Amino acid sequence: MTTPSTSLPGGTWTLGDSTVTRFGYGAMQLAGPGVMGPPADRDGALAVLREAVGLGITHIDTSDAYGPRITNELIREALHPYPASLFLATKVGATRDARGGWPTARRPADLRRQVHENLEALGVDTLDLVNMRMGDARGPQPGSVTEAFETLAELRREGLIRHLGVSNVTPEQVAEARSVAPIVCVQNMYNLAHRHDDGLVDRLAADGIAYVPFFPLGGFTPLQSEVLSKVAGRLGTTPMSVALAWLLRRSPNILLIPGTSSTAHLRENIAGARIPLSGQDMAELDTIGRPAPTGSETDGE
């Protein structure tokens, strides 16, 4: 692969044998409401994808479950034949039902079918990266990943997948997956307000494994949002920009995949992620992720 642009905020990271921009793009929002059906503005969705690549982004995150199939078809229509530098990451382990739910589908036959559906929709012979989605809408759930991950490892040996990752997982499941086959990334919910994976981020960084957070503004309390908005106002930018900039500064192995269906918003996200955060900014933002005091602590007992 060719070397991607280094003009984007955060520079680059090596995923397996590929160098990608740390600022990437998540394609989930290109589908219709509830991540179901086609977008209201198909031409606009195609334009966002072309703009992302035109701006130098080389890491696009997708899944055949988005739509379902819609985002992968849009990616193929907008970008195929793909630039040599483009790295497409997809996800398996869940399907969609008629109500828009995400029922799990992790049996070997399910995973094989999903991998082939991604190959067909994207128009490729080999998938750059497949993330194994565990857990559910509530987050990571306990359970073994071995059988499912062995299936993906077998598909990798068959040449249908280049690299493997895991998503919506506990640290224990990360370790279990790594005992089956090498991984190049972990994709979990993580942001200023939800820092339960702090230790995992650091351990993965030491091992050269990427961490890909989703929902950079998800789950903030009103008080946490107030702190974030205060810092953003002082810097003359938006809370989303501060949240993205903080993630890039948090650790060099963090890769961003913010999604949008607007080219203007895409450019705003990139510009915002470039904002410099001072030591004072970082210290103030760090208070967002600290646990709230217990009753005994506030009462002085």
PDB file of C-alpha atoms in Angstrom:
ATOM      1  CA  MET A   1       0.000   0.000   0.000  1.00  0.00           C
ATOM      2  CA  THR A   2       1.069   3.579  -0.552  1.00  0.00           C
ATOM      3  CA  THR A   3       1.778   5.884   2.379  1.00  0.00           C
ATOM      4  CA  PRO A   4      -1.316   7.835   3.430  1.00  0.00           C
ATOM      5  CA  SER A   5      -1.471  11.584   3.924  1.00  0.00           C
ATOM      6  CA  THR A   6       0.148  12.890   7.096  1.00  0.00           C
ATOM      7  CA  SER A   7      -1.718  16.203   6.941  1.00  0.00           C
ATOM      8  CA  LEU A   8      -4.680  14.901   8.956  1.00  0.00           C
ATOM      9  CA  PRO A   9      -4.708  15.391  12.741  1.00  0.00           C
ATOM     10  CA  GLY A  10      -2.933  12.663  14.689  1.00  0.00           C
ATOM     11  CA  GLY A  11      -0.692  11.458  11.891  1.00  0.00           C
ATOM     12  CA  THR A  12      -0.660   7.731  11.156  1.00  0.00           C
ATOM     13  CA  TRP A  13      -0.656   4.298  12.792  1.00  0.00           C
ATOM     14  CA  THR A  14       0.357   0.884  11.489  1.00  0.00           C
ATOM     15  CA  LEU A  15      -2.456  -1.671  11.343  1.00  0.00           C
ATOM     16  CA  GLY A  16      -0.807  -4.993  10.591  1.00  0.00           C
ATOM     17  CA  ASP A  17       1.055  -4.417   7.341  1.00  0.00           C
ATOM     18  CA  SER A  18      -0.747  -1.165   6.500  1.00  0.00           C
ATOM     19  CA  THR A  19      -0.178   2.440   7.524  1.00  0.00           C
ATOM     20  CA  VAL A  20      -3.450   4.303   8.053  1.00  0.00           C
ATOM     21  CA  THR A  21      -4.469   7.778   9.130  1.00  0.00           C
ATOM     22  CA  ARG A  22      -5.394   7.966  12.813  1.00  0.00           C
ATOM     23  CA  PHE A  23      -8.296  10.184  11.786  1.00  0.00           C
ATOM     24  CA  GLY A  24     -10.632   7.841   9.939  1.00  0.00           C
ATOM     25  CA  TYR A  25     -14.282   7.766   8.985  1.00  0.00           C
ATOM     26  CA  GLY A  26     -17.173   5.656  10.293  1.00  0.00           C
ATOM     27  CA  ALA A  27     -19.784   4.892   7.647  1.00  0.00           C
ATOM     28  CA  MET A  28     -22.680   3.827   9.913  1.00  0.00           C
ATOM     29  CA  GLN A  29     -24.523   7.153   9.623  1.00  0.00           C
ATOM     30  CA  LEU A  30     -24.754   6.833   5.846  1.00  0.00           C
ATOM     31  CA  ALA A  31     -27.700   4.425   6.210  1.00  0.00           C
ATOM     32  CA  GLY A  32     -31.236   5.601   6.956  1.00  0.00           C
ATOM     33  CA  PRO A  33     -32.785   6.277  10.378  1.00  0.00           C
ATOM     34  CA  GLY A  34     -31.916   3.604  12.936  1.00  0.00           C
ATOM     35  CA  VAL A  35     -29.141   2.422  10.594  1.00  0.00           C
ATOM     36  CA  MET A  36     -31.862   0.869   8.439  1.00  0.00           C
ATOM     37  CA  GLY A  37     -32.639   1.409   4.776  1.00  0.00           C
ATOM     38  CA  PRO A  38     -31.178   3.867   2.282  1.00  0.00           C
ATOM     39  CA  PRO A  39     -30.137   7.435   3.074  1.00  0.00           C
ATOM     40  CA  ALA A  40     -32.511  10.294   2.338  1.00  0.00           C
ATOM     41  CA  ASP A  41     -29.784  11.863   0.198  1.00  0.00           C
ATOM     42  CA  ARG A  42     -27.915   9.166  -1.707  1.00  0.00           C
ATOM     43  CA  ASP A  43     -25.852  11.629  -3.718  1.00  0.00           C
ATOM     44  CA  GLY A  44     -24.866  13.362  -0.491  1.00  0.00           C
ATOM     45  CA  ALA A  45     -23.751  10.065   1.035  1.00  0.00           C
ATOM     46  CA  LEU A  46     -21.597   9.296  -1.987  1.00  0.00           C
ATOM     47  CA  ALA A  47     -20.124  12.792  -1.809  1.00  0.00           C
ATOM     48  CA  VAL A  48     -19.124  12.349   1.845  1.00  0.00           C
ATOM     49  CA  LEU A  49     -17.233   9.152   1.054  1.00  0.00           C
ATOM     50  CA  ARG A  50     -15.411  10.761  -1.871  1.00  0.00           C
ATOM     51  CA  GLU A  51     -14.638  13.825   0.230  1.00  0.00           C
ATOM     52  CA  ALA A  52     -13.199  11.661   3.014  1.00  0.00           C
ATOM     53  CA  VAL A  53     -10.786   9.963   0.631  1.00  0.00           C
ATOM     54  CA  GLY A  54     -10.068  13.247  -1.119  1.00  0.00           C
ATOM     55  CA  LEU A  55      -9.051  14.790   2.212  1.00  0.00           C
ATOM     56  CA  GLY A  56      -6.566  11.973   2.776  1.00  0.00           C
ATOM     57  CA  ILE A  57      -8.493   9.621   5.075  1.00  0.00           C
ATOM     58  CA  THR A  58      -7.356   6.040   4.504  1.00  0.00           C
ATOM     59  CA  HIS A  59      -9.272   4.163   7.250  1.00  0.00           C
ATOM     60  CA  ILE A  60     -13.007   3.623   6.702  1.00  0.00           C
ATOM     61  CA  ASP A  61     -15.060   1.581   9.162  1.00  0.00           C
ATOM     62  CA  THR A  62     -18.189  -0.181   7.928  1.00  0.00           C
ATOM     63  CA  SER A  63     -20.324  -3.321   8.261  1.00  0.00           C
ATOM     64  CA  ASP A  64     -22.737  -5.180   6.017  1.00  0.00           C
ATOM     65  CA  ALA A  65     -25.214  -4.949   8.924  1.00  0.00           C
ATOM     66  CA  TYR A  66     -25.473  -1.188   8.360  1.00  0.00           C
ATOM     67  CA  GLY A  67     -28.593  -0.795   6.283  1.00  0.00           C
ATOM     68  CA  PRO A  68     -28.247  -3.785   6.079  1.00  0.00           C
ATOM     69  CA  ARG A  69     -25.827  -3.804   3.133  1.00  0.00           C
ATOM     70  CA  ILE A  70     -26.515  -0.155   2.332  1.00  0.00           C
ATOM     71  CA  THR A  71     -23.247   1.390   3.508  1.00  0.00           C
ATOM     72  CA  ASN A  72     -21.109  -1.251   1.823  1.00  0.00           C
ATOM     73  CA  GLU A  73     -22.934  -0.699  -1.453  1.00  0.00           C
ATOM     74  CA  LEU A  74     -22.441   3.055  -1.123  1.00  0.00           C
ATOM     75  CA  ILE A  75     -18.730   2.587  -0.436  1.00  0.00           C
ATOM     76  CA  ARG A  76     -18.370   0.406  -3.521  1.00  0.00           C
ATOM     77  CA  GLU A  77     -20.306   2.830  -5.729  1.00  0.00           C
ATOM     78  CA  ALA A  78     -18.386   5.862  -4.483  1.00  0.00           C
ATOM     79  CA  LEU A  79     -14.850   4.507  -4.294  1.00  0.00           C
ATOM     80  CA  HIS A  80     -14.386   1.328  -6.353  1.00  0.00           C
ATOM     81  CA  PRO A  81     -11.823   0.647  -7.753  1.00  0.00           C
ATOM     82  CA  TYR A  82     -10.312   1.468  -4.383  1.00  0.00           C
ATOM     83  CA  PRO A  83      -7.145   3.540  -3.968  1.00  0.00           C
ATOM     84  CA  ALA A  84      -4.161   1.426  -2.979  1.00  0.00           C
ATOM     85  CA  SER A  85      -3.899   3.313   0.315  1.00  0.00           C
ATOM     86  CA  LEU A  86      -7.518   2.711   1.387  1.00  0.00           C
ATOM     87  CA  PHE A  87      -8.055   0.352   4.341  1.00  0.00           C
ATOM     88  CA  LEU A  88     -11.611  -0.949   4.825  1.00  0.00           C
ATOM     89  CA  ALA A  89     -12.509  -2.352   8.236  1.00  0.00           C
ATOM     90  CA  THR A  90     -15.763  -4.259   8.637  1.00  0.00           C
ATOM     91  CA  LYS A  91     -17.571  -6.070  11.436  1.00  0.00           C
ATOM     92  CA  VAL A  92     -19.393  -9.382  11.858  1.00  0.00           C
ATOM     93  CA  GLY A  93     -21.219 -11.108  14.703  1.00  0.00           C
ATOM     94  CA  ALA A  94     -24.693  -9.556  14.413  1.00  0.00           C
ATOM     95  CA  THR A  95     -27.443  -9.309  11.831  1.00  0.00           C
ATOM     96  CA  ARG A  96     -30.528  -7.088  11.604  1.00  0.00           C
ATOM     97  CA  ASP A  97     -34.157  -7.939  12.148  1.00  0.00           C
ATOM     98  CA  ALA A  98     -37.279  -6.299  10.701  1.00  0.00           C
ATOM     99  CA  ARG A  99     -37.605  -4.019  13.758  1.00  0.00           C
ATOM    100  CA  GLY A 100     -34.060  -2.716  13.449  1.00  0.00           C
ATOM    101  CA  GLY A 101     -32.658  -4.925  16.207  1.00  0.00           C
ATOM    102  CA  TRP A 102     -29.177  -6.441  16.229  1.00  0.00           C
ATOM    103  CA  PRO A 103     -29.582 -10.172  16.986  1.00  0.00           C
ATOM    104  CA  THR A 104     -26.297 -11.966  17.522  1.00  0.00           C
ATOM    105  CA  ALA A 105     -25.059 -14.280  14.769  1.00  0.00           C
ATOM    106  CA  ARG A 106     -21.789 -15.854  15.839  1.00  0.00           C
ATOM    107  CA  ARG A 107     -22.101 -19.492  14.860  1.00  0.00           C
ATOM    108  CA  PRO A 108     -19.448 -20.625  12.364  1.00  0.00           C
ATOM    109  CA  ALA A 109     -21.962 -20.770   9.499  1.00  0.00           C
ATOM    110  CA  ASP A 110     -23.275 -17.289  10.389  1.00  0.00           C
ATOM    111  CA  LEU A 111     -19.786 -15.786  10.402  1.00  0.00           C
ATOM    112  CA  ARG A 112     -18.802 -17.398   7.123  1.00  0.00           C
ATOM    113  CA  ARG A 113     -21.958 -16.061   5.490  1.00  0.00           C
ATOM    114  CA  GLN A 114     -21.358 -12.550   6.831  1.00  0.00           C
ATOM    115  CA  VAL A 115     -17.757 -12.515   5.614  1.00  0.00           C
ATOM    116  CA  HIS A 116     -18.850 -13.563   2.116  1.00  0.00           C
ATOM    117  CA  GLU A 117     -21.642 -10.949   2.150  1.00  0.00           C
ATOM    118  CA  ASN A 118     -19.091  -8.244   3.003  1.00  0.00           C
ATOM    119  CA  LEU A 119     -16.769  -9.461   0.245  1.00  0.00           C
ATOM    120  CA  GLU A 120     -19.567  -9.380  -2.310  1.00  0.00           C
ATOM    121  CA  ALA A 121     -21.027  -6.010  -1.320  1.00  0.00           C
ATOM    122  CA  LEU A 122     -17.634  -4.283  -1.167  1.00  0.00           C
ATOM    123  CA  GLY A 123     -16.429  -5.929  -4.373  1.00  0.00           C
ATOM    124  CA  VAL A 124     -13.147  -7.295  -2.997  1.00  0.00           C
ATOM    125  CA  ASP A 125     -11.468 -10.697  -2.839  1.00  0.00           C
ATOM    126  CA  THR A 126     -10.003 -10.118   0.624  1.00  0.00           C
ATOM    127  CA  LEU A 127     -11.236  -7.997   3.525  1.00  0.00           C
ATOM    128  CA  ASP A 128      -8.565  -5.737   5.042  1.00  0.00           C
ATOM    129  CA  LEU A 129      -9.893  -6.135   8.591  1.00  0.00           C
ATOM    130  CA  VAL A 130     -12.779  -7.991  10.196  1.00  0.00           C
ATOM    131  CA  ASN A 131     -13.796  -7.132  13.752  1.00  0.00           C
ATOM    132  CA  MET A 132     -15.585  -9.810  15.757  1.00  0.00           C
ATOM    133  CA  ARG A 133     -18.504  -8.095  17.526  1.00  0.00           C
ATOM    134  CA  MET A 134     -19.307  -9.508  20.942  1.00  0.00           C
ATOM    135  CA  GLY A 135     -21.641  -8.125  23.606  1.00  0.00           C
ATOM    136  CA  ASP A 136     -24.926  -6.418  22.759  1.00  0.00           C
ATOM    137  CA  ALA A 137     -26.564  -2.992  22.860  1.00  0.00           C
ATOM    138  CA  ARG A 138     -25.837  -2.792  26.600  1.00  0.00           C
ATOM    139  CA  GLY A 139     -22.108  -3.208  26.013  1.00  0.00           C
ATOM    140  CA  PRO A 140     -19.636  -6.067  26.516  1.00  0.00           C
ATOM    141  CA  GLN A 141     -21.106  -9.236  28.009  1.00  0.00           C
ATOM    142  CA  PRO A 142     -19.256 -12.178  29.577  1.00  0.00           C
ATOM    143  CA  GLY A 143     -18.737 -15.283  27.464  1.00  0.00           C
ATOM    144  CA  SER A 144     -16.141 -17.141  25.475  1.00  0.00           C
ATOM    145  CA  VAL A 145     -14.949 -15.778  22.138  1.00  0.00           C
ATOM    146  CA  THR A 146     -12.896 -18.819  21.184  1.00  0.00           C
ATOM    147  CA  GLU A 147     -15.263 -20.669  18.841  1.00  0.00           C
ATOM    148  CA  ALA A 148     -16.252 -17.537  16.925  1.00  0.00           C
ATOM    149  CA  PHE A 149     -12.699 -16.248  16.694  1.00  0.00           C
ATOM    150  CA  GLU A 150     -11.379 -19.616  15.552  1.00  0.00           C
ATOM    151  CA  THR A 151     -13.810 -19.386  12.626  1.00  0.00           C
ATOM    152  CA  LEU A 152     -12.445 -15.967  11.643  1.00  0.00           C
ATOM    153  CA  ALA A 153      -8.875 -17.226  12.062  1.00  0.00           C
ATOM    154  CA  GLU A 154      -9.695 -20.059   9.669  1.00  0.00           C
ATOM    155  CA  LEU A 155     -11.117 -17.592   7.129  1.00  0.00           C
ATOM    156  CA  ARG A 156      -7.914 -15.586   7.497  1.00  0.00           C
ATOM    157  CA  ARG A 157      -5.849 -18.679   6.710  1.00  0.00           C
ATOM    158  CA  GLU A 158      -8.035 -19.194   3.650  1.00  0.00           C
ATOM    159  CA  GLY A 159      -7.035 -15.737   2.420  1.00  0.00           C
ATOM    160  CA  LEU A 160     -10.461 -14.077   2.770  1.00  0.00           C
ATOM    161  CA  ILE A 161      -9.342 -11.792   5.626  1.00  0.00           C
ATOM    162  CA  ARG A 162      -6.004 -10.023   6.100  1.00  0.00           C
ATOM    163  CA  HIS A 163      -6.313  -8.836   9.700  1.00  0.00           C
ATOM    164  CA  LEU A 164      -8.533  -9.536  12.710  1.00  0.00           C
ATOM    165  CA  GLY A 165      -9.897  -7.415  15.537  1.00  0.00           C
ATOM    166  CA  VAL A 166     -12.522  -7.562  18.283  1.00  0.00           C
ATOM    167  CA  SER A 167     -15.334  -5.185  19.219  1.00  0.00           C
ATOM    168  CA  ASN A 168     -17.566  -4.585  22.247  1.00  0.00           C
ATOM    169  CA  VAL A 169     -15.392  -6.830  24.414  1.00  0.00           C
ATOM    170  CA  THR A 170     -14.004  -7.116  27.930  1.00  0.00           C
ATOM    171  CA  PRO A 171     -10.240  -7.146  28.581  1.00  0.00           C
ATOM    172  CA  GLU A 172     -10.550 -10.861  29.350  1.00  0.00           C
ATOM    173  CA  GLN A 173     -12.116 -11.493  25.961  1.00  0.00           C
ATOM    174  CA  VAL A 174      -9.330  -9.508  24.300  1.00  0.00           C
ATOM    175  CA  ALA A 175      -6.780 -11.805  25.949  1.00  0.00           C
ATOM    176  CA  GLU A 176      -8.783 -14.885  24.928  1.00  0.00           C
ATOM    177  CA  ALA A 177      -8.995 -13.748  21.306  1.00  0.00           C
ATOM    178  CA  ARG A 178      -5.246 -13.071  21.240  1.00  0.00           C
ATOM    179  CA  SER A 179      -4.627 -16.629  22.417  1.00  0.00           C
ATOM    180  CA  VAL A 180      -6.431 -17.847  19.274  1.00  0.00           C
ATOM    181  CA  ALA A 181      -4.968 -15.497  16.630  1.00  0.00           C
ATOM    182  CA  PRO A 182      -3.177 -12.143  16.384  1.00  0.00           C
ATOM    183  CA  ILE A 183      -5.353  -9.014  16.498  1.00  0.00           C
ATOM    184  CA  VAL A 184      -4.540  -5.531  15.207  1.00  0.00           C
ATOM    185  CA  CYS A 185      -7.274  -3.558  16.974  1.00  0.00           C
ATOM    186  CA  VAL A 186      -9.951  -3.413  19.664  1.00  0.00           C
ATOM    187  CA  GLN A 187     -13.120  -1.399  19.035  1.00  0.00           C
ATOM    188  CA  ASN A 188     -15.036  -0.417  22.191  1.00  0.00           C
ATOM    189  CA  MET A 189     -17.041   2.489  23.563  1.00  0.00           C
ATOM    190  CA  TYR A 190     -14.605   4.919  25.158  1.00  0.00           C
ATOM    191  CA  ASN A 191     -14.540   8.668  25.673  1.00  0.00           C
ATOM    192  CA  LEU A 192     -13.863  11.387  28.238  1.00  0.00           C
ATOM    193  CA  ALA A 193     -16.804  10.267  30.374  1.00  0.00           C
ATOM    194  CA  HIS A 194     -16.357   6.508  29.968  1.00  0.00           C
ATOM    195  CA  ARG A 195     -12.753   5.604  30.731  1.00  0.00           C
ATOM    196  CA  HIS A 196     -13.239   2.042  31.954  1.00  0.00           C
ATOM    197  CA  ASP A 197     -10.768   0.882  29.272  1.00  0.00           C
ATOM    198  CA  ASP A 198      -7.917   3.190  30.362  1.00  0.00           C
ATOM    199  CA  GLY A 199      -5.749   0.251  31.372  1.00  0.00           C
ATOM    200  CA  LEU A 200      -6.595  -1.706  28.242  1.00  0.00           C
ATOM    201  CA  VAL A 201      -5.725   1.264  25.996  1.00  0.00           C
ATOM    202  CA  ASP A 202      -2.289   1.479  27.594  1.00  0.00           C
ATOM    203  CA  ARG A 203      -1.608  -2.274  27.425  1.00  0.00           C
ATOM    204  CA  LEU A 204      -2.592  -2.393  23.767  1.00  0.00           C
ATOM    205  CA  ALA A 205      -0.397   0.616  22.994  1.00  0.00           C
ATOM    206  CA  ALA A 206       2.575  -1.172  24.547  1.00  0.00           C
ATOM    207  CA  ASP A 207       1.868  -4.163  22.293  1.00  0.00           C
ATOM    208  CA  GLY A 208       1.409  -2.092  19.120  1.00  0.00           C
ATOM    209  CA  ILE A 209      -2.332  -2.777  18.883  1.00  0.00           C
ATOM    210  CA  ALA A 210      -4.794  -0.054  17.924  1.00  0.00           C
ATOM    211  CA  TYR A 211      -7.760   1.005  20.024  1.00  0.00           C
ATOM    212  CA  VAL A 212     -10.744   2.343  18.045  1.00  0.00           C
ATOM    213  CA  PRO A 213     -13.305   4.128  20.258  1.00  0.00           C
ATOM    214  CA  PHE A 214     -16.898   4.672  19.227  1.00  0.00           C
ATOM    215  CA  PHE A 215     -19.450   7.161  20.613  1.00  0.00           C
ATOM    216  CA  PRO A 216     -16.940   9.962  21.427  1.00  0.00           C
ATOM    217  CA  LEU A 217     -19.764  11.929  23.080  1.00  0.00           C
ATOM    218  CA  GLY A 218     -21.893   9.025  24.338  1.00  0.00           C
ATOM    219  CA  GLY A 219     -23.177   8.745  27.897  1.00  0.00           C
ATOM    220  CA  PHE A 220     -22.159  12.127  29.312  1.00  0.00           C
ATOM    221  CA  THR A 221     -23.983  13.371  32.417  1.00  0.00           C
ATOM    222  CA  PRO A 222     -25.222  16.984  32.399  1.00  0.00           C
ATOM    223  CA  LEU A 223     -22.367  17.989  34.735  1.00  0.00           C
ATOM    224  CA  GLN A 224     -19.765  16.311  32.512  1.00  0.00           C
ATOM    225  CA  SER A 225     -21.255  17.968  29.446  1.00  0.00           C
ATOM    226  CA  GLU A 226     -21.069  21.321  31.239  1.00  0.00           C
ATOM    227  CA  VAL A 227     -17.327  20.902  31.860  1.00  0.00           C
ATOM    228  CA  LEU A 228     -16.740  19.861  28.251  1.00  0.00           C
ATOM    229  CA  SER A 229     -18.778  22.795  26.934  1.00  0.00           C
ATOM    230  CA  LYS A 230     -16.857  25.204  29.183  1.00  0.00           C
ATOM    231  CA  VAL A 231     -13.505  24.066  27.772  1.00  0.00           C
ATOM    232  CA  ALA A 232     -14.883  24.160  24.218  1.00  0.00           C
ATOM    233  CA  GLY A 233     -16.201  27.692  24.723  1.00  0.00           C
ATOM    234  CA  ARG A 234     -12.864  28.895  26.051  1.00  0.00           C
ATOM    235  CA  LEU A 235     -11.137  27.445  22.982  1.00  0.00           C
ATOM    236  CA  GLY A 236     -13.758  28.811  20.588  1.00  0.00           C
ATOM    237  CA  THR A 237     -14.725  25.389  19.275  1.00  0.00           C
ATOM    238  CA  THR A 238     -17.348  22.658  19.753  1.00  0.00           C
ATOM    239  CA  PRO A 239     -17.611  19.917  22.414  1.00  0.00           C
ATOM    240  CA  MET A 240     -17.200  17.291  19.684  1.00  0.00           C
ATOM    241  CA  SER A 241     -13.955  18.888  18.543  1.00  0.00           C
ATOM    242  CA  VAL A 242     -12.569  18.861  22.084  1.00  0.00           C
ATOM    243  CA  ALA A 243     -13.632  15.238  22.591  1.00  0.00           C
ATOM    244  CA  LEU A 244     -11.903  14.170  19.365  1.00  0.00           C
ATOM    245  CA  ALA A 245      -8.761  16.177  20.119  1.00  0.00           C
ATOM    246  CA  TRP A 246      -8.612  14.644  23.606  1.00  0.00           C
ATOM    247  CA  LEU A 247      -8.832  11.124  22.179  1.00  0.00           C
ATOM    248  CA  LEU A 248      -5.982  11.776  19.747  1.00  0.00           C
ATOM    249  CA  ARG A 249      -3.837  13.115  22.581  1.00  0.00           C
ATOM    250  CA  ARG A 250      -4.845  10.370  25.034  1.00  0.00           C
ATOM    251  CA  SER A 251      -2.713   7.689  23.358  1.00  0.00           C
ATOM    252  CA  PRO A 252      -0.954   7.286  19.994  1.00  0.00           C
ATOM    253  CA  ASN A 253      -2.714   3.961  19.323  1.00  0.00           C
ATOM    254  CA  ILE A 254      -6.197   5.526  19.364  1.00  0.00           C
ATOM    255  CA  LEU A 255      -7.781   5.705  15.904  1.00  0.00           C
ATOM    256  CA  LEU A 256     -10.836   7.900  15.371  1.00  0.00           C
ATOM    257  CA  ILE A 257     -13.821   6.917  13.224  1.00  0.00           C
ATOM    258  CA  PRO A 258     -16.349   9.764  13.681  1.00  0.00           C
ATOM    259  CA  GLY A 259     -19.278   9.428  11.345  1.00  0.00           C
ATOM    260  CA  THR A 260     -21.329  12.021   9.508  1.00  0.00           C
ATOM    261  CA  SER A 261     -23.514  12.277   6.420  1.00  0.00           C
ATOM    262  CA  SER A 262     -22.396  15.854   5.713  1.00  0.00           C
ATOM    263  CA  THR A 263     -19.237  16.940   3.899  1.00  0.00           C
ATOM    264  CA  ALA A 264     -19.241  20.215   5.845  1.00  0.00           C
ATOM    265  CA  HIS A 265     -19.464  18.354   9.151  1.00  0.00           C
ATOM    266  CA  LEU A 266     -16.668  16.020   8.040  1.00  0.00           C
ATOM    267  CA  ARG A 267     -14.380  18.988   7.425  1.00  0.00           C
ATOM    268  CA  GLU A 268     -15.422  20.517  10.763  1.00  0.00           C
ATOM    269  CA  ASN A 269     -14.524  17.295  12.584  1.00  0.00           C
ATOM    270  CA  ILE A 270     -11.082  17.217  10.977  1.00  0.00           C
ATOM    271  CA  ALA A 271     -10.424  20.874  11.764  1.00  0.00           C
ATOM    272  CA  GLY A 272     -11.683  20.454  15.304  1.00  0.00           C
ATOM    273  CA  ALA A 273      -9.522  17.440  16.039  1.00  0.00           C
ATOM    274  CA  ARG A 274      -6.476  19.609  15.271  1.00  0.00           C
ATOM    275  CA  ILE A 275      -7.065  22.024  18.140  1.00  0.00           C
ATOM    276  CA  PRO A 276      -4.164  22.113  20.614  1.00  0.00           C
ATOM    277  CA  LEU A 277      -5.076  21.236  24.199  1.00  0.00           C
ATOM    278  CA  SER A 278      -2.953  22.838  26.905  1.00  0.00           C
ATOM    279  CA  GLY A 279      -1.971  21.214  30.159  1.00  0.00           C
ATOM    280  CA  GLN A 280      -4.712  23.231  31.858  1.00  0.00           C
ATOM    281  CA  ASP A 281      -7.261  21.996  29.310  1.00  0.00           C
ATOM    282  CA  MET A 282      -6.215  18.385  29.825  1.00  0.00           C
ATOM    283  CA  ALA A 283      -6.325  18.681  33.620  1.00  0.00           C
ATOM    284  CA  GLU A 284      -9.802  20.185  33.493  1.00  0.00           C
ATOM    285  CA  LEU A 285     -11.037  17.565  31.062  1.00  0.00           C
ATOM    286  CA  ASP A 286      -9.542  14.812  33.198  1.00  0.00           C
ATOM    287  CA  THR A 287     -12.031  15.654  35.947  1.00  0.00           C
ATOM    288  CA  ILE A 288     -14.827  14.450  33.630  1.00  0.00           C
ATOM    289  CA  GLY A 289     -13.638  10.867  33.736  1.00  0.00           C
ATOM    290  CA  ARG A 290     -13.021  10.655  37.477  1.00  0.00           C
ATOM    291  CA  PRO A 291     -15.483   8.567  39.490  1.00  0.00           C
ATOM    292  CA  ALA A 292     -18.063  10.572  41.413  1.00  0.00           C
ATOM    293  CA  PRO A 293     -17.404  10.741  45.181  1.00  0.00           C
ATOM    294  CA  THR A 294     -19.197   8.157  47.297  1.00  0.00           C
ATOM    295  CA  GLY A 295     -21.539   9.212  50.075  1.00  0.00           C
ATOM    296  CA  SER A 296     -18.951   8.517  52.784  1.00  0.00           C
ATOM    297  CA  GLU A 297     -16.392  10.655  50.956  1.00  0.00           C
ATOM    298  CA  THR A 298     -18.709  13.637  50.609  1.00  0.00           C
ATOM    299  CA  ASP A 299     -19.789  13.291  54.254  1.00  0.00           C
ATOM    300  CA  GLY A 300     -16.180  13.152  55.426  1.00  0.00           C
ATOM    301  CA  GLU A 301     -16.562   9.691  57.020  1.00  0.00           C
TER     302      GLU A 301
END
